Structures are given as structure tokens and as C-alpha cells.
N, CA, C and O atoms as a MOPAC input file, in Angstrom:
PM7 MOZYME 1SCF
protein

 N     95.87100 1    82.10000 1    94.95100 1
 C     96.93500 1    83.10100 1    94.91000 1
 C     98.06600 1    82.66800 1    93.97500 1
 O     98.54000 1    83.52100 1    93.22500 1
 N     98.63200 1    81.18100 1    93.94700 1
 C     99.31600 1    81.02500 1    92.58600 1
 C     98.99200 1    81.20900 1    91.99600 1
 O     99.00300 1    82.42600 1    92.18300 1
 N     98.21900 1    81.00800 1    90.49900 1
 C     97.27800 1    81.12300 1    89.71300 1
 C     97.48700 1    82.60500 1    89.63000 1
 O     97.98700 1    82.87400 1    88.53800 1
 N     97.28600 1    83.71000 1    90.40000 1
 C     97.24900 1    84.92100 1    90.48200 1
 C     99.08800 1    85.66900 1    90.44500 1
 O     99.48200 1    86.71700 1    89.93400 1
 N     99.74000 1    84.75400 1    91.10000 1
 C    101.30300 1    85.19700 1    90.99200 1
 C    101.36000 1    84.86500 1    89.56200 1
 O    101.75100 1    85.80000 1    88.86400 1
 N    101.05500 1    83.71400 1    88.90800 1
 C    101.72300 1    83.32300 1    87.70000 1
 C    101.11200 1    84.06900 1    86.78700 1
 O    101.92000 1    84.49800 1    85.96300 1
 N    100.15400 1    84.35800 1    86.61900 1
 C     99.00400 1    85.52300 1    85.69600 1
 C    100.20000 1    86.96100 1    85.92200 1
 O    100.55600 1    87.63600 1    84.95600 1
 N    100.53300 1    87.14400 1    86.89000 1
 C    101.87600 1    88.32400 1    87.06500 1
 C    102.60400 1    87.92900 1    86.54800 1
 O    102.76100 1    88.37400 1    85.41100 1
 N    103.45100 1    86.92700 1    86.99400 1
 C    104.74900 1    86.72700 1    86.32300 1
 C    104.49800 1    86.91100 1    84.80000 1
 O    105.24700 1    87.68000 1    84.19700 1
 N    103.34200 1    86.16300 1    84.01800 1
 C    103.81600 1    85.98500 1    82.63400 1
 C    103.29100 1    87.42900 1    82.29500 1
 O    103.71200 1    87.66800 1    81.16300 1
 N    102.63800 1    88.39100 1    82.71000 1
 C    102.26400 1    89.90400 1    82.11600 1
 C    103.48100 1    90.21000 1    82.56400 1
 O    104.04400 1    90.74900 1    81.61000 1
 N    104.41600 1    90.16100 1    83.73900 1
 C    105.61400 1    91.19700 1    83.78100 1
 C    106.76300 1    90.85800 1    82.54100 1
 O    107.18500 1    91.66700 1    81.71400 1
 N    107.13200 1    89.41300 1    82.67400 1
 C    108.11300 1    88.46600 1    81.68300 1
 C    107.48500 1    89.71300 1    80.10100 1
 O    108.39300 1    90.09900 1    79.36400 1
 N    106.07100 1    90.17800 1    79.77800 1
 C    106.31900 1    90.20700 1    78.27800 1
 C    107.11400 1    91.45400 1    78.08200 1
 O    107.65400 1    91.61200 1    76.98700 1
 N    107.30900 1    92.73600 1    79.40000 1
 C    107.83200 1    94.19200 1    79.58200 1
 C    109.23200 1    93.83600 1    79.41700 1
 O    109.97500 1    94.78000 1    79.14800 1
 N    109.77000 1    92.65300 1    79.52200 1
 C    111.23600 1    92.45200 1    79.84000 1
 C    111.88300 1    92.84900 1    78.14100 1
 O    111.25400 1    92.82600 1    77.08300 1
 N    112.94400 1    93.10400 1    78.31300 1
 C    113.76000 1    93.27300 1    76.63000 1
 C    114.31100 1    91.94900 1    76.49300 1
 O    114.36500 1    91.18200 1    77.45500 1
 N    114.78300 1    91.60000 1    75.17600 1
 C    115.09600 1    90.20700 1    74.68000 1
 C    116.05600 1    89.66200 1    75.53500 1
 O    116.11100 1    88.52400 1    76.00200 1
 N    117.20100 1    91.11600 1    75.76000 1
 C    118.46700 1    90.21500 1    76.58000 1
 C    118.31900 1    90.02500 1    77.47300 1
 O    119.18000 1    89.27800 1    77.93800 1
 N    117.16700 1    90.48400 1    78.50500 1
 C    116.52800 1    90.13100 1    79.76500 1
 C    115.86500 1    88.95800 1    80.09900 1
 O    115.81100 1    88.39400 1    81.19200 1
 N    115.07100 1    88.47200 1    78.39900 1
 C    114.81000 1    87.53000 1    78.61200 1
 C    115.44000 1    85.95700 1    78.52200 1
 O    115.11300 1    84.85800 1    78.97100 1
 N    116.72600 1    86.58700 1    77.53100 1
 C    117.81300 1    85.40100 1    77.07700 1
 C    118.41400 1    84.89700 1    79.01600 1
 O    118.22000 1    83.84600 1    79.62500 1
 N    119.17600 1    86.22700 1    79.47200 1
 C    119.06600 1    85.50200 1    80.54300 1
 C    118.45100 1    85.04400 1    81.55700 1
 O    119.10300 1    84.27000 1    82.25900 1
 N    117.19100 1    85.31900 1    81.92600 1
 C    115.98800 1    83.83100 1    82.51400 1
 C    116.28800 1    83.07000 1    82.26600 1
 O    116.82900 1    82.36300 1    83.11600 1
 N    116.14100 1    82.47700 1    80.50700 1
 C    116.03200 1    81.43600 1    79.86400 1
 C    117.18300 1    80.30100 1    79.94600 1
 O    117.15300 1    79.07300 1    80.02800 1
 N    118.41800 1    81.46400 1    79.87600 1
 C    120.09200 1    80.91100 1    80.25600 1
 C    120.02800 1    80.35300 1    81.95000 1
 O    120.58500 1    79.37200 1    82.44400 1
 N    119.60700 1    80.83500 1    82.25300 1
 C    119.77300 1    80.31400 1    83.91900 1
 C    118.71000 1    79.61300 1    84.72500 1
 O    118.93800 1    78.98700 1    85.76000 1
 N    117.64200 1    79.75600 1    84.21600 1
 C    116.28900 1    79.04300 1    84.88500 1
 C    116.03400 1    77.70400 1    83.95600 1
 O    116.01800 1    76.54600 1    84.37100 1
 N    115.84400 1    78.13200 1    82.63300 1
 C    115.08700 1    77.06600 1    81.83200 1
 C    116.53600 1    75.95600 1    81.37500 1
 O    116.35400 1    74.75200 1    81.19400 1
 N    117.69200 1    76.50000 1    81.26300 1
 C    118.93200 1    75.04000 1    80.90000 1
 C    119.68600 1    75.10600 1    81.94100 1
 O    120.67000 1    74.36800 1    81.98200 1
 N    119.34400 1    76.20900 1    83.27800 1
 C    120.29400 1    75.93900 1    84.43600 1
 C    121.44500 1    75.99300 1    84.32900 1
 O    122.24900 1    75.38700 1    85.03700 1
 N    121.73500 1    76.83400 1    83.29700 1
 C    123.26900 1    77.47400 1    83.31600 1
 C    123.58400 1    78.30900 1    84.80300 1
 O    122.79800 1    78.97800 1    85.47300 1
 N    124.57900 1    78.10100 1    84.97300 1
 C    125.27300 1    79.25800 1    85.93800 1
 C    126.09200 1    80.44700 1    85.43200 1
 O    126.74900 1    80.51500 1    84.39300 1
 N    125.89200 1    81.50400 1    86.52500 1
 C    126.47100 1    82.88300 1    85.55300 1
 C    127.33000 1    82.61200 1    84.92500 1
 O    127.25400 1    82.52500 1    83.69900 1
 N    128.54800 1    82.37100 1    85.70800 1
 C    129.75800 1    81.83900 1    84.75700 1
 C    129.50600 1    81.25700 1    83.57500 1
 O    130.33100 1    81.51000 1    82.69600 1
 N    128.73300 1    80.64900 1    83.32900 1
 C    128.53300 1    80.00500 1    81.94700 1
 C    127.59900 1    80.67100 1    81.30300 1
 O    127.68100 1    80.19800 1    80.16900 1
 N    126.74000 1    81.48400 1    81.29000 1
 C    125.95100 1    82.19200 1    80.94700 1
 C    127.22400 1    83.06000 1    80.06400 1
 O    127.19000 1    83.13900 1    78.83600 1
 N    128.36000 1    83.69900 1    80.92100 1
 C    128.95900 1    84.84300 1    80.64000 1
 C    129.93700 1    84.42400 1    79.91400 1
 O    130.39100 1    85.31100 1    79.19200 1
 N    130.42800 1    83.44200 1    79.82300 1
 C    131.10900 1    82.80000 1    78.82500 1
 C    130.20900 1    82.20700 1    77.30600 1
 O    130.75000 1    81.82200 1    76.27000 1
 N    129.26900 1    82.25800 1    77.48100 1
 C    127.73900 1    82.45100 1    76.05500 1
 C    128.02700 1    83.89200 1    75.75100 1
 O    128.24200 1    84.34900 1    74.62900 1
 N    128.01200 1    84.32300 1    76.48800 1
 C    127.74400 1    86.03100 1    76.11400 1
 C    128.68800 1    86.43400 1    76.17500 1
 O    128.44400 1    87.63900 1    76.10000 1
 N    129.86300 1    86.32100 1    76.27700 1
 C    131.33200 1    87.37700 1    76.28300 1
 C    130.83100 1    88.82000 1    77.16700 1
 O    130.91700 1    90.02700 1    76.93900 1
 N    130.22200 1    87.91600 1    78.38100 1
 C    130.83100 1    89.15400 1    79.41700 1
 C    131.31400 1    88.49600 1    80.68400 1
 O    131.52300 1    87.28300 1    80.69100 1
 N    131.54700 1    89.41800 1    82.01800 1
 C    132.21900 1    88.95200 1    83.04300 1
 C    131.07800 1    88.08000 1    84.08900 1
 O    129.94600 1    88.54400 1    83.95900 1
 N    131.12700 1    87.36100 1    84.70800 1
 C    130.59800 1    86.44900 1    85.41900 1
 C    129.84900 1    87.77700 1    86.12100 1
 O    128.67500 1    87.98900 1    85.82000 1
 N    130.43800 1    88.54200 1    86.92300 1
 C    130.10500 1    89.57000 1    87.83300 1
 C    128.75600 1    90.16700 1    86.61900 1
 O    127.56400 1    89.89800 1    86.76600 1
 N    129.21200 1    90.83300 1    85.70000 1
 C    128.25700 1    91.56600 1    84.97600 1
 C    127.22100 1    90.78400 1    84.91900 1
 O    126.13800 1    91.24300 1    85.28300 1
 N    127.30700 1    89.52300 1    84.48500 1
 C    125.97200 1    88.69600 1    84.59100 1
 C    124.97100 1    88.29800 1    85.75600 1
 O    123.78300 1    88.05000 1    85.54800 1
 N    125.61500 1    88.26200 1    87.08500 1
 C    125.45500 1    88.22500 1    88.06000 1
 C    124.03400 1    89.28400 1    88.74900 1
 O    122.96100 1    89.14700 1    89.33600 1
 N    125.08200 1    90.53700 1    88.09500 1
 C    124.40100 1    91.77800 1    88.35600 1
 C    123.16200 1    92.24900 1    87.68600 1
 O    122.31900 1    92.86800 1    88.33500 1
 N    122.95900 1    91.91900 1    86.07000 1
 C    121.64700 1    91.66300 1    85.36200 1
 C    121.13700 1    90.86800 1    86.29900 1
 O    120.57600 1    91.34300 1    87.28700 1
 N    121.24500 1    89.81100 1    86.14000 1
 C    120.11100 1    88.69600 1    87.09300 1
 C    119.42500 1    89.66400 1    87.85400 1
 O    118.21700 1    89.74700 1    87.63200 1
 N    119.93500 1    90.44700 1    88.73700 1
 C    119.76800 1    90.84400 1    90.36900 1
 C    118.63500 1    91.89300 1    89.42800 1
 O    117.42600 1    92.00100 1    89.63100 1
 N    119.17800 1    92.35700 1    88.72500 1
 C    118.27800 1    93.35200 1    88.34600 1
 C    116.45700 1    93.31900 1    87.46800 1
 O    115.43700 1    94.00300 1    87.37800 1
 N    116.98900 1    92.13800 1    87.04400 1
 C    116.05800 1    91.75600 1    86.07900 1
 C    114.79100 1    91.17100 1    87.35200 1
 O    113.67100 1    91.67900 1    87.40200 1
 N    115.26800 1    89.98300 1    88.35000 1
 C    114.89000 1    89.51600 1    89.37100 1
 C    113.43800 1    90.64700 1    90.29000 1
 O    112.23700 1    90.54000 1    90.53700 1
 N    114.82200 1    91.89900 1    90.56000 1
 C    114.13300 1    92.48000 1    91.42500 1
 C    112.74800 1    93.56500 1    90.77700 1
 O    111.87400 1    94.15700 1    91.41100 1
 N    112.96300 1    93.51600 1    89.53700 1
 C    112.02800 1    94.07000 1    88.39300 1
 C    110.96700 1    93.76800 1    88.22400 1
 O    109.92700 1    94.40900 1    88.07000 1
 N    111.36100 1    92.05800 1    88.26500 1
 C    110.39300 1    91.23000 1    87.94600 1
 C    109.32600 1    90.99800 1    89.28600 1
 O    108.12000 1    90.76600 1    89.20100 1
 N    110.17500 1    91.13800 1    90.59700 1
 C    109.38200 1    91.15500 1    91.70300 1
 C    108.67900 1    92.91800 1    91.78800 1
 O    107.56900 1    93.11800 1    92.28100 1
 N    109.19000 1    93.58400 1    91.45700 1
 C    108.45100 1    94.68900 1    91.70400 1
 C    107.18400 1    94.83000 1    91.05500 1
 O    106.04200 1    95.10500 1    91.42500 1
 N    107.79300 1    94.53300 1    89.87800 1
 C    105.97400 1    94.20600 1    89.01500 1
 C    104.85500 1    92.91100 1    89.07700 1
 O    103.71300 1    92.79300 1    88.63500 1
 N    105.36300 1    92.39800 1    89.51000 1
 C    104.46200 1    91.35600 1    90.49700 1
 C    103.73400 1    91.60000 1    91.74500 1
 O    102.51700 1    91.51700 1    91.91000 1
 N    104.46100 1    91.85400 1    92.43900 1
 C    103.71500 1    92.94500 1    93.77300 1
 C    102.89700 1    94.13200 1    93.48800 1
 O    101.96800 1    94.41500 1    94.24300 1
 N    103.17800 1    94.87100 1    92.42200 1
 C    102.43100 1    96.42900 1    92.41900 1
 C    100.99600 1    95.36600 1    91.06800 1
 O     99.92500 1    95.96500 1    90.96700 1
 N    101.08600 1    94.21700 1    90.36000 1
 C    100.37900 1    93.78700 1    90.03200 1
 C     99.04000 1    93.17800 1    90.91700 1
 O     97.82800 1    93.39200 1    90.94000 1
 N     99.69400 1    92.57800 1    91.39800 1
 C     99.19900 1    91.89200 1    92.91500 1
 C     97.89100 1    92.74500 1    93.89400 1
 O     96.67800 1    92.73700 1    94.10600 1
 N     99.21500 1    93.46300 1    94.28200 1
 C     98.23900 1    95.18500 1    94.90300 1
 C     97.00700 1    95.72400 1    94.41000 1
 O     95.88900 1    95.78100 1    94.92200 1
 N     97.50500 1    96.15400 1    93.17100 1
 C     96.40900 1    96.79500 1    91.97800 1
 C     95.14100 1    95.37400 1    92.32500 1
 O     94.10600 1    95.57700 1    92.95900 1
 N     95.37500 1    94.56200 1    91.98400 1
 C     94.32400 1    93.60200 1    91.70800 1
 C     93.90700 1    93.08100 1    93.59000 1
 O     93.03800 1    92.21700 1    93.70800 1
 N     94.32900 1    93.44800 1    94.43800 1
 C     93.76300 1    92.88700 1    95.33400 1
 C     94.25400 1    92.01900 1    95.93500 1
 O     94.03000 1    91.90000 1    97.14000 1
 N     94.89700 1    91.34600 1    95.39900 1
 C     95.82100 1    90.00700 1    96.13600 1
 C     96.96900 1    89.91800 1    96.69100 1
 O     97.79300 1    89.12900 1    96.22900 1
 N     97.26900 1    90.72300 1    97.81700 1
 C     98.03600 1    90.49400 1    98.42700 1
 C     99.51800 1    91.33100 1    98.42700 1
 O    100.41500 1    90.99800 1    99.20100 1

């Protein structure tokens, strides 16, 4: 079933737009925090905050309806 989440994750990650993917990359892969993310990007901590949430729950939705479709869970 990992193997099968991560086969999701990286087909959902390619639907994402660039700035969707800048912040993953800003916060997962160098472990920035919003605040610092949003100070990279000249926006408000909150606004960045709120992408995350969105991008996150996107990314879980298309993982699950991937999942489904294929059987797993």
C-alpha cells in the first residue's frame, strides 16, 4: 500500500501549478516555515498558510479518489 500511496502522490504532485509546487518544495524539502516561506514570496504568513491547506487537501483528495479507482483502499 505505500508503494501504491507514493505511485499517487507523484501522479497527483505533476497536476499541481509551479507555485503549488514552489511551496511543497519551500516547506517540506528546506523546511522553511510559512513565515519564511512568505517573506521569499512577499506575501502574508496567513496567505501562505492558507495555500498549504489548500494545496495539502488537493493533494489528499487526489490520492484517495486515485487509491479508490485502483482498488486500494
Amino acid at each position: 500500500e505505500q508503494s501504491d500511496r507514493a505511485e499517487a502522490l507523484d501522479q497527483c504532485m505533476k497536476h499541481l501549478g509551479e507555485n503549488q509546487k514552489r511551496l511543497l518544495e519551500l516547506r517540506y524539502t528546506q523546511s522553511l516555515s510559512p513565515a519564511k516561506i512568505a517573506e521569499r514570496m512577499g506575501k502574508s504568513s496567513n496567505t501562505v498558510s492558507a495555500a498549504l491547506l489548500r494545496v495539502r487537501k488537493a493533494l489528499r483528495q487526489c490520492i484517495e479518489a486515485r487509491l479508490a479507482a485502483a482498488g486500494c483502499g
